[in-house]
PDB file of C-alpha atoms in Angstrom:
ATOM      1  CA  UNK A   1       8.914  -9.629 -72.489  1.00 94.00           C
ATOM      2  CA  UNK A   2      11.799  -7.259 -72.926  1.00 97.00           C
ATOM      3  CA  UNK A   3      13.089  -4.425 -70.439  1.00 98.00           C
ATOM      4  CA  UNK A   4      13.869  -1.327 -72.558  1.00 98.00           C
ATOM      5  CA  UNK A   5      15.662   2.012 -71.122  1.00 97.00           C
ATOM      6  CA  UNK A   6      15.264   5.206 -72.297  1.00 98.00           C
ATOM      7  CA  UNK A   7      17.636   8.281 -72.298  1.00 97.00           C
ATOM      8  CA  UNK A   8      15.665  11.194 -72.997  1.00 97.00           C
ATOM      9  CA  UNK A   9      16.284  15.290 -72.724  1.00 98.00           C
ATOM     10  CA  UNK A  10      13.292  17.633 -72.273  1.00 98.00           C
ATOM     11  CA  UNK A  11      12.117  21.073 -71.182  1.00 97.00           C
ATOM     12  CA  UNK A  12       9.582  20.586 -68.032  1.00 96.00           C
ATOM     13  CA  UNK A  13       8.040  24.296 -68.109  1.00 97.00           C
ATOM     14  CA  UNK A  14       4.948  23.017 -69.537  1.00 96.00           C
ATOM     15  CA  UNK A  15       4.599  20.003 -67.327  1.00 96.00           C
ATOM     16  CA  UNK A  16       3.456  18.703 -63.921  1.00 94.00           C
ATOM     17  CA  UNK A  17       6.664  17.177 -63.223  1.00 92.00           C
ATOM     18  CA  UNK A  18       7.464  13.575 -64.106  1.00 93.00           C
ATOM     19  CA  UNK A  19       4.826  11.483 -62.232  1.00 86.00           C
ATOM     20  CA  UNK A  20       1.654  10.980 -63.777  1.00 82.00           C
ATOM     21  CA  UNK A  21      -0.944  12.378 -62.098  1.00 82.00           C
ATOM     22  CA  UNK A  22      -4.800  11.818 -62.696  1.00 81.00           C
ATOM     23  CA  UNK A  23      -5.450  16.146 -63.744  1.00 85.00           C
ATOM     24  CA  UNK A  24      -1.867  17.118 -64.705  1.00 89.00           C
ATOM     25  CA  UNK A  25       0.038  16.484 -68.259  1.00 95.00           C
ATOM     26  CA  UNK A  26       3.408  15.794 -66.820  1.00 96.00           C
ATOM     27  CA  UNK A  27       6.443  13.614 -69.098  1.00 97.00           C
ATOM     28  CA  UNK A  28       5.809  10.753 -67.976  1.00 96.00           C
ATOM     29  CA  UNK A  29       2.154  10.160 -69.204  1.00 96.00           C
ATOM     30  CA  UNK A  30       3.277  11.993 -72.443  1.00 97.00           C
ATOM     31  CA  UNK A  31       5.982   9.447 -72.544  1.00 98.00           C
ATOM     32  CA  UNK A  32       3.783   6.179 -71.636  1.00 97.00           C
ATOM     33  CA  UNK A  33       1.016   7.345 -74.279  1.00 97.00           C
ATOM     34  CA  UNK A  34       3.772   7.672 -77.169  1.00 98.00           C
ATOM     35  CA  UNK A  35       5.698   4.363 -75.987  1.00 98.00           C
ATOM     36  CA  UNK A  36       1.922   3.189 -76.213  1.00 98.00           C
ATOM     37  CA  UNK A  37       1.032   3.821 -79.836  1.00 97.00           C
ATOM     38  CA  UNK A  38       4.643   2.664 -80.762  1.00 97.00           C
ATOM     39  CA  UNK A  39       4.738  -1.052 -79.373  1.00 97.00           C
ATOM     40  CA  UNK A  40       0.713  -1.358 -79.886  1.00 96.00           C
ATOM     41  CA  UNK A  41      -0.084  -2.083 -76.239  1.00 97.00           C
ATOM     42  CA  UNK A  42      -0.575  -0.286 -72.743  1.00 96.00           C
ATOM     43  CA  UNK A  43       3.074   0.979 -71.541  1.00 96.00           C
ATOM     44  CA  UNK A  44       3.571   1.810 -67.372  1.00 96.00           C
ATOM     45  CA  UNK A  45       7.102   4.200 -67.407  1.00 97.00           C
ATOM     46  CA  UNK A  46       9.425   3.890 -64.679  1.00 97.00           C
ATOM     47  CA  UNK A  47      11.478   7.209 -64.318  1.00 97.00           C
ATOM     48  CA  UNK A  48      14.698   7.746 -62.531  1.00 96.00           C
ATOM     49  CA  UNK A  49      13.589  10.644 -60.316  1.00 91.00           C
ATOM     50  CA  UNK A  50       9.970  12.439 -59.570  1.00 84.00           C
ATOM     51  CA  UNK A  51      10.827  15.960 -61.014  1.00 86.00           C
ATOM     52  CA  UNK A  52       8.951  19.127 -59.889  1.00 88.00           C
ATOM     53  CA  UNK A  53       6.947  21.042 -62.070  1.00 92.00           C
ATOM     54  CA  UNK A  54       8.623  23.231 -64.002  1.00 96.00           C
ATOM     55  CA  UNK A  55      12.146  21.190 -63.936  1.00 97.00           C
ATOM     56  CA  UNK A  56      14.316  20.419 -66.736  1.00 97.00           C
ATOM     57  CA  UNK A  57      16.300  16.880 -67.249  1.00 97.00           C
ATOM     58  CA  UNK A  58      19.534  17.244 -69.907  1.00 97.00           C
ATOM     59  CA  UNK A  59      19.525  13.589 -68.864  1.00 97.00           C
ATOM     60  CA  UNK A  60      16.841  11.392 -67.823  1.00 97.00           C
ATOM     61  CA  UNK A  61      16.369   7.598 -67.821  1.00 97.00           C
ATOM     62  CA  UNK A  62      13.315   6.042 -67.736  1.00 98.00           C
ATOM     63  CA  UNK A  63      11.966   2.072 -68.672  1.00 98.00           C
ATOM     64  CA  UNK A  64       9.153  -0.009 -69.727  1.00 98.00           C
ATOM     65  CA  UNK A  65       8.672  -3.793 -70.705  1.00 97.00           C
ATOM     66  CA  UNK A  66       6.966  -4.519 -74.167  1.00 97.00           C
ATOM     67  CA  UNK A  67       6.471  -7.587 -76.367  1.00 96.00           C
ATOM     68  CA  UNK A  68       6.916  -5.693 -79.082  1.00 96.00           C
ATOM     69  CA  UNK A  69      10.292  -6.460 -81.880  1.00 95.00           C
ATOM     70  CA  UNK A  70      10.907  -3.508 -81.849  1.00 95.00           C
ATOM     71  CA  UNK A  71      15.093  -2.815 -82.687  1.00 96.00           C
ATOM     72  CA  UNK A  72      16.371  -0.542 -79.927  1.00 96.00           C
ATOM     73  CA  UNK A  73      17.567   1.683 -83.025  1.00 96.00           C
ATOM     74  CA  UNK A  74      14.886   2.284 -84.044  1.00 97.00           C
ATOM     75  CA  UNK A  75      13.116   2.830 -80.854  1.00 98.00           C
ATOM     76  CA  UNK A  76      14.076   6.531 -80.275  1.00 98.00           C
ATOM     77  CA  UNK A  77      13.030   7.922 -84.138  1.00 98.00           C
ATOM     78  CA  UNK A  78       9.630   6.467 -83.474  1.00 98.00           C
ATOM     79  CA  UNK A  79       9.051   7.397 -80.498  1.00 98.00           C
ATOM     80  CA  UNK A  80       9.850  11.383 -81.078  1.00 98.00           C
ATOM     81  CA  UNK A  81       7.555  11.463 -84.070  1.00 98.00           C
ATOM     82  CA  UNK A  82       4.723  10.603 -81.283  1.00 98.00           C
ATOM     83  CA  UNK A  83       6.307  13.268 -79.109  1.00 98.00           C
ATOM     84  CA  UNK A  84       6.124  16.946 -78.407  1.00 98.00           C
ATOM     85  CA  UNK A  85       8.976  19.338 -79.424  1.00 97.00           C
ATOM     86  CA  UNK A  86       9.907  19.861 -75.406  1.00 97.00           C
ATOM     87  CA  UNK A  87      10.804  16.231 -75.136  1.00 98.00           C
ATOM     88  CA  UNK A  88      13.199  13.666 -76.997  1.00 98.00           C
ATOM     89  CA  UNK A  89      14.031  10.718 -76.482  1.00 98.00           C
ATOM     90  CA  UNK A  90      18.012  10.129 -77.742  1.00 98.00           C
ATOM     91  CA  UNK A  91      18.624   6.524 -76.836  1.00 97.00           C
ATOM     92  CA  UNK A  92      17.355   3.382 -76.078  1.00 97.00           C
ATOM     93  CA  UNK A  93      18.883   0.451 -74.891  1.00 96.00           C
ATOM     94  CA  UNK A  94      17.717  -3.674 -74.248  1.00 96.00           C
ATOM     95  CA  UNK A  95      18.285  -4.011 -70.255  1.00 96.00           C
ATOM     96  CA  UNK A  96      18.073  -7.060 -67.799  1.00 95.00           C
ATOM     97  CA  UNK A  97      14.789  -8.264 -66.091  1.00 94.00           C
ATOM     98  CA  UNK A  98      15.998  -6.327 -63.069  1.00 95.00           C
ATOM     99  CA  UNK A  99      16.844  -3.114 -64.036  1.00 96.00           C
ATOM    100  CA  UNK A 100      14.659  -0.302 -62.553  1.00 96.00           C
ATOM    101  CA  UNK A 101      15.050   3.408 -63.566  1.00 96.00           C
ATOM    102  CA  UNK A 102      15.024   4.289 -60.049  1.00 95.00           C
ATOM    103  CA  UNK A 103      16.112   1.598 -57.932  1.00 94.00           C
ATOM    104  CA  UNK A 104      19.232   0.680 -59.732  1.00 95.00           C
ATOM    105  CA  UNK A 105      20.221   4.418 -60.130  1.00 96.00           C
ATOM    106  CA  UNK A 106      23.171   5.006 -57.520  1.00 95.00           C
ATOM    107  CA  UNK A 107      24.272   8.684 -58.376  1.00 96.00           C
ATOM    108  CA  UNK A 108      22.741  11.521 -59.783  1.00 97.00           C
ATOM    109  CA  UNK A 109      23.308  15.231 -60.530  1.00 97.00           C
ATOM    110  CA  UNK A 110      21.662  18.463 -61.142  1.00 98.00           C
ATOM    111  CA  UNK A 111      22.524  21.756 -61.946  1.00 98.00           C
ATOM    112  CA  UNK A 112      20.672  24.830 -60.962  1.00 98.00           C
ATOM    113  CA  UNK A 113      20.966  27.830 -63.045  1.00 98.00           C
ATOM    114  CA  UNK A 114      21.494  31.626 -62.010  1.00 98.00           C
ATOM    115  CA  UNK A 115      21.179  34.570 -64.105  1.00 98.00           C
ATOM    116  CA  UNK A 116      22.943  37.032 -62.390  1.00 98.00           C
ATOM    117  CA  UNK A 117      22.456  40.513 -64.151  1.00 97.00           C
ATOM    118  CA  UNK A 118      20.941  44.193 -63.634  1.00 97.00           C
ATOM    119  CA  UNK A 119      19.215  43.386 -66.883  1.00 97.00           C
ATOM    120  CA  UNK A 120      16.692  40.370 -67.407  1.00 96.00           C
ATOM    121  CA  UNK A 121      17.460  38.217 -70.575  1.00 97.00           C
ATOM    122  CA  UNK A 122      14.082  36.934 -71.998  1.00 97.00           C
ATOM    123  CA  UNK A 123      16.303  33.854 -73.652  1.00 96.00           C
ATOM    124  CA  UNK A 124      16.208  32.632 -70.163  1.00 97.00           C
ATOM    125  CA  UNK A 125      12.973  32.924 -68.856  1.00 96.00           C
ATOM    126  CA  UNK A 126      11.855  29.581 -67.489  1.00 96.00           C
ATOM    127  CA  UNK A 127      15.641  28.272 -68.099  1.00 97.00           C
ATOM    128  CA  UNK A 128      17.737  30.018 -65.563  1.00 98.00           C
ATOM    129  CA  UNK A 129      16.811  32.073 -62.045  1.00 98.00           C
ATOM    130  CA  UNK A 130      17.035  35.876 -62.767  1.00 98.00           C
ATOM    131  CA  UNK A 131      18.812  37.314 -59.865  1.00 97.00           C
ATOM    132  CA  UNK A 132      20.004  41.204 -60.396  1.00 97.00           C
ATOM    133  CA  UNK A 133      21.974  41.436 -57.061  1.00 96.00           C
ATOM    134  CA  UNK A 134      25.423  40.950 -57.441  1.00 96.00           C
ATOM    135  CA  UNK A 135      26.328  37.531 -56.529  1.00 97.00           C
ATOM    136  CA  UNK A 136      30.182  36.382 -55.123  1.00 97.00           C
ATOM    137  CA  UNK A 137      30.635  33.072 -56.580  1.00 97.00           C
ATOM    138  CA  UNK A 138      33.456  32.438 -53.815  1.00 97.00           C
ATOM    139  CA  UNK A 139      31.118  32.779 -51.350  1.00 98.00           C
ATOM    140  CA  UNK A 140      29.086  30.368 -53.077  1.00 98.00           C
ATOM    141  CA  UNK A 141      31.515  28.147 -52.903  1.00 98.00           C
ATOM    142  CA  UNK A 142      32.593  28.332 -49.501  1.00 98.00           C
ATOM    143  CA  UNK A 143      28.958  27.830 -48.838  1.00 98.00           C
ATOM    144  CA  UNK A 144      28.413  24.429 -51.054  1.00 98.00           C
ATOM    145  CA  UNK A 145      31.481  22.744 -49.384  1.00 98.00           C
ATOM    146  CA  UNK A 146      29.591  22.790 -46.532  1.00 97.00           C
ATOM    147  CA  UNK A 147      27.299  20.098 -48.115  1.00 98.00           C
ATOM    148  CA  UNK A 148      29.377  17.599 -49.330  1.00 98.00           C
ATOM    149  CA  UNK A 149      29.845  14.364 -47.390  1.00 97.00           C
ATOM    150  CA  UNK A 150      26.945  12.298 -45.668  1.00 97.00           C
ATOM    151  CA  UNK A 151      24.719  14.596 -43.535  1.00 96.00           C
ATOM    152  CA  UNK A 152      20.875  14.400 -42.845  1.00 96.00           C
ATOM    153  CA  UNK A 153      19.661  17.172 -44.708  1.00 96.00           C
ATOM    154  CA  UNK A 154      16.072  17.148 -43.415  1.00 93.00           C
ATOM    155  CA  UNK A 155      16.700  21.186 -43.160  1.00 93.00           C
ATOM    156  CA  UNK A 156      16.670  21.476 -46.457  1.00 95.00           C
ATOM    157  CA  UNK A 157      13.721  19.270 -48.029  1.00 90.00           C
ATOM    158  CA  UNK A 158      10.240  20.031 -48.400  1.00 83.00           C
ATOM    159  CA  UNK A 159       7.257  17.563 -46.848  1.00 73.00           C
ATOM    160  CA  UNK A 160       6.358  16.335 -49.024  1.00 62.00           C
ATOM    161  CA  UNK A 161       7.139  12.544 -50.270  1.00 62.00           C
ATOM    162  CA  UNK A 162       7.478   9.615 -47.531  1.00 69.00           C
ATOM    163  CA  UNK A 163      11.125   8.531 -47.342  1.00 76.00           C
ATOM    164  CA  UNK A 164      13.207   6.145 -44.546  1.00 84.00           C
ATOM    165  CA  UNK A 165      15.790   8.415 -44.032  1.00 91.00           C
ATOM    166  CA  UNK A 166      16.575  12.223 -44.663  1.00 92.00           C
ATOM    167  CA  UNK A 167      20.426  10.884 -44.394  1.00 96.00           C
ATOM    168  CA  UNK A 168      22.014  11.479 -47.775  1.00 96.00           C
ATOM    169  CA  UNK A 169      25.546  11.776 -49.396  1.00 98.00           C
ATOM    170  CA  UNK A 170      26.900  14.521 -51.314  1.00 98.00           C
ATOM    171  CA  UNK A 171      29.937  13.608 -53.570  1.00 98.00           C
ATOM    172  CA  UNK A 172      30.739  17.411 -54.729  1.00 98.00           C
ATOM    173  CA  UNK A 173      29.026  20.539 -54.915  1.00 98.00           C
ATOM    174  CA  UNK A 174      30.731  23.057 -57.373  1.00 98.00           C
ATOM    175  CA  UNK A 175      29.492  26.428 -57.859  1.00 98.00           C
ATOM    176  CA  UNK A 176      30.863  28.241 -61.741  1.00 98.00           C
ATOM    177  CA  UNK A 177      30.384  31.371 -63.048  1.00 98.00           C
ATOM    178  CA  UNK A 178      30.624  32.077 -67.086  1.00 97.00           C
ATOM    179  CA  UNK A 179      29.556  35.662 -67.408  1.00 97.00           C
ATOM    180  CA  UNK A 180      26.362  36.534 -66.224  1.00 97.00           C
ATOM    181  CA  UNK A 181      25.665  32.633 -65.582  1.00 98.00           C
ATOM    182  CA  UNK A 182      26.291  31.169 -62.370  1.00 98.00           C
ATOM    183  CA  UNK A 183      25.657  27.123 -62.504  1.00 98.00           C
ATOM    184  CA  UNK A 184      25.163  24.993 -58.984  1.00 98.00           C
ATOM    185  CA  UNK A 185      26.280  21.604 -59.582  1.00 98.00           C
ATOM    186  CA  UNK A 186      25.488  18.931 -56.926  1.00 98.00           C
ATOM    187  CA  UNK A 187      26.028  15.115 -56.913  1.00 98.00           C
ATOM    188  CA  UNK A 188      24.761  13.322 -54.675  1.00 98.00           C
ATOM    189  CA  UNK A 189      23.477   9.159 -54.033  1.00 96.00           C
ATOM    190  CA  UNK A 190      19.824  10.841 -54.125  1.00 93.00           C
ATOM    191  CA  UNK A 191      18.080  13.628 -53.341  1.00 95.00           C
ATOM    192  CA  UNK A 192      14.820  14.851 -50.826  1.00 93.00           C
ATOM    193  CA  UNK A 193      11.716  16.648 -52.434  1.00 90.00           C
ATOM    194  CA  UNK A 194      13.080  20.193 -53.065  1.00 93.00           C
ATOM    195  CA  UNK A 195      16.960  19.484 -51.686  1.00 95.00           C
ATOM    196  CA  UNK A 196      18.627  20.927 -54.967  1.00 97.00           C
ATOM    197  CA  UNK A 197      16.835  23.976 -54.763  1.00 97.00           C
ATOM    198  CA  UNK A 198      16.889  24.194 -50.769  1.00 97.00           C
ATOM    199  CA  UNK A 199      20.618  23.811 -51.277  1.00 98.00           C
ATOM    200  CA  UNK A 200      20.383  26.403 -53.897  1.00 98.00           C
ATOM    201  CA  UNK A 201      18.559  28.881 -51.922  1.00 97.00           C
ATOM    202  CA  UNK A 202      20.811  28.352 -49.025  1.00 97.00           C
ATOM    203  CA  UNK A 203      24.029  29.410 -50.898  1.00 98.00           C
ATOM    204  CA  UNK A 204      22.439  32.155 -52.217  1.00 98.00           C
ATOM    205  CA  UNK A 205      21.397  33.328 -48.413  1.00 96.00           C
ATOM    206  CA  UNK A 206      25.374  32.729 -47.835  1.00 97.00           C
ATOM    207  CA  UNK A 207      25.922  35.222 -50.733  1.00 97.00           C
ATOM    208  CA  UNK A 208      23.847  37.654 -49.352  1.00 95.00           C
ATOM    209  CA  UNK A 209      25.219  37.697 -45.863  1.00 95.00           C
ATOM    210  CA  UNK A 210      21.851  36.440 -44.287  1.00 95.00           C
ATOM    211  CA  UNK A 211      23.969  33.143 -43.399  1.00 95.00           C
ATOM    212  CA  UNK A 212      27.527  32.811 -42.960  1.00 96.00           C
ATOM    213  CA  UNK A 213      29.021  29.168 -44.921  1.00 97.00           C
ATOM    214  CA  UNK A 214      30.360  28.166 -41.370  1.00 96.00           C
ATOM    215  CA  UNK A 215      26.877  27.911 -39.898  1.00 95.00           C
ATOM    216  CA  UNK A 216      25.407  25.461 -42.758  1.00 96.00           C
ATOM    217  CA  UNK A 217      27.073  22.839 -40.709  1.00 95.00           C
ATOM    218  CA  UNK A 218      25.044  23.221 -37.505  1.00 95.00           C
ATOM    219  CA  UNK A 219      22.430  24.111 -39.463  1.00 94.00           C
ATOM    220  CA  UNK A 220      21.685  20.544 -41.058  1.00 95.00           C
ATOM    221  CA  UNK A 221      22.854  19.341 -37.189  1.00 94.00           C
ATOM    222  CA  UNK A 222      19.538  20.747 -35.859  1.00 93.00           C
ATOM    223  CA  UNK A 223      17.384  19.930 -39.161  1.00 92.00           C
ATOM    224  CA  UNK A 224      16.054  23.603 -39.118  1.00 88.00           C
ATOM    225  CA  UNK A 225      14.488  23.681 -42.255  1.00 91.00           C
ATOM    226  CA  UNK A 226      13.132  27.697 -41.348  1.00 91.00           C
ATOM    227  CA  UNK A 227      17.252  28.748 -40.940  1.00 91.00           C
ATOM    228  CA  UNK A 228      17.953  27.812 -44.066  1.00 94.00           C
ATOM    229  CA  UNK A 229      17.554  29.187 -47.538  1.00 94.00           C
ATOM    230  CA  UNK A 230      14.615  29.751 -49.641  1.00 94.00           C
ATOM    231  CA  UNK A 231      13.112  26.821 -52.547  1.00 95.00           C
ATOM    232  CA  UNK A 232      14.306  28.476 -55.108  1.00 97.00           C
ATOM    233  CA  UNK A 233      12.284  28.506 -58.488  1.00 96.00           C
ATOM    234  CA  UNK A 234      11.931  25.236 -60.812  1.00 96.00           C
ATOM    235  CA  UNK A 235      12.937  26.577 -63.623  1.00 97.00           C
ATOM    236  CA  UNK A 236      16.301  26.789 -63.080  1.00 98.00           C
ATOM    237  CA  UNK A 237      17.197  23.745 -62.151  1.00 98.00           C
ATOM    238  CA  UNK A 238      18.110  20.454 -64.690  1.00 98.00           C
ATOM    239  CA  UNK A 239      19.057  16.973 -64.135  1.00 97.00           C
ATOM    240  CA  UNK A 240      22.338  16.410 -65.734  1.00 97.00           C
ATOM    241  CA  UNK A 241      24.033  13.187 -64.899  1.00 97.00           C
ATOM    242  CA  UNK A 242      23.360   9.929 -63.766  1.00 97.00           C
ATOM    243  CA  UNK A 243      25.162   6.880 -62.124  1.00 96.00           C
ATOM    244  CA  UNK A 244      23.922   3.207 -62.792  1.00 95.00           C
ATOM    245  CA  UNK A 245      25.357   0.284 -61.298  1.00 90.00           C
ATOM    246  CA  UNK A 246      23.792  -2.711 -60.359  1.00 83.00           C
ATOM    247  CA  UNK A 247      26.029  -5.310 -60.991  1.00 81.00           C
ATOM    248  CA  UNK A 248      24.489  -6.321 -64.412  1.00 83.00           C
ATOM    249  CA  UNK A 249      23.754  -2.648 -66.161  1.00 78.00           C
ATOM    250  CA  UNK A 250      26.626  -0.418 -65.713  1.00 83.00           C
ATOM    251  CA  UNK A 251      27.036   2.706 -67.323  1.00 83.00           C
ATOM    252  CA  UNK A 252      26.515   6.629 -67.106  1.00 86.00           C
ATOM    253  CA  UNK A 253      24.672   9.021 -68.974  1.00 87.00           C
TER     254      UNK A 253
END
């Protein structure tokens, strides 16, 4: 039986998120149904992260076991041919017993995407969060500082999905503007249901004046998730980077 990982890239606006879920179509059950007809037997996907509806991966990384002979070179040109457009599959690699998707992930990064003009652009509808008030990407900035180190952000997470701890580190939050394009980059050794776009909606509440950066800080102190910034929409936000190191697979993609 071998381990296989997958890098893939795809669009998630027409998909449940990653999870398989019994009514949805989400990526993962499109993924396990084309791994499926490739190796000629039942495939169960392991994905690095559970994706909301409506979210984007520039990098993902999921695995499967097969018995099929499959060369790992081959692997990704048969698999997109079973595929929609909105999801590719770029790589594939031959990985040790132990390697999980998830569990031997130690980083990972997403980027949420602002388009900050009087005028909507229809190129990114679903791709980027149209926002015609003027936003101060210093601000911003001074804002997503705030977040960086190891802080229990239970004030900005949804309930949603059981976890031990809301603790969490953030390695570096940078906030860019090119144009009319402001990008949110976060890193982070994981990530709540809805934190990136908590996060997201709080700098843009720091922006705005509703919160000042400096109070951020006691913010995540008190876990007040109603002080802090809106969940921003889905479709602005992409996984972008991930971290793997478990002693026996070590790379980044």
């Amino acid at each position: 039986m071998r381990n296989l990982a997958l890098i893939l890239t795809y669009l998630g606006t027409a998909y449940h998120g990653w999870q398989v879920q019994k009514r949805d179509v989400t990526v993962g059950e499109t993924l396990e149904r084309a791994a499926a007809a490739v190796v000629g037997h039942p495939v169960k996907m392991t994905g690095c992260g559970r994706t909301d509806a409506g979210v984007h991966a520039k990098r993902y990384v999921a695995n499967f076991r097969t018995t099929s002979a499959i060369p790992v070179d081959r692997l990704p040109y048969a698999l997109n041919t079973h595929l929609p457009e909105d999801i590719v599959v770029t790589e594939a690699r031959e990985v040790h017993e132990g390697f999980n998707a998830i569990g031997s992930c130690v980083r990972k990064e997403y980027t949420y995407l602002i388009y900050n003009s009087r005028i909507r652009d229809p190129f990114y509808v679903n791709r980027a969060w149209f926002y015609p008030k003027h936003l101060d990407e210093a601000v911003m900035q001074r804002a997503a500082d705030q977040f960086v180190g190891t802080h229990d952000f239970a004030a900005v997470r949804s309930v949603g999905t059981e976890t031990r701890t809301t603790v969490r580190t953030v390695y570096y939050y940078d906030v860019s503007r090119d144009g009319d394009l402001i990008s949110l980059r976060v890193c982070a050794d994981g990530f709540l249901y809805n934190m990136a776009r908590a996060m997201a909606g709080t700098v843009v509440y720091c922006a705005e004046g509703k919160l000042a950066p400096e109070d951020i800080g006691p913010l995540l102190a008190r876990g007040d998730r109603t002080a802090a910034g809106p969940t921003v929409p889905p479709g602005g936000l992409y996984m972008t980077h991930l971290w793997y190191d478990d002693g026996k697979a070590v790379f980044h993609v």
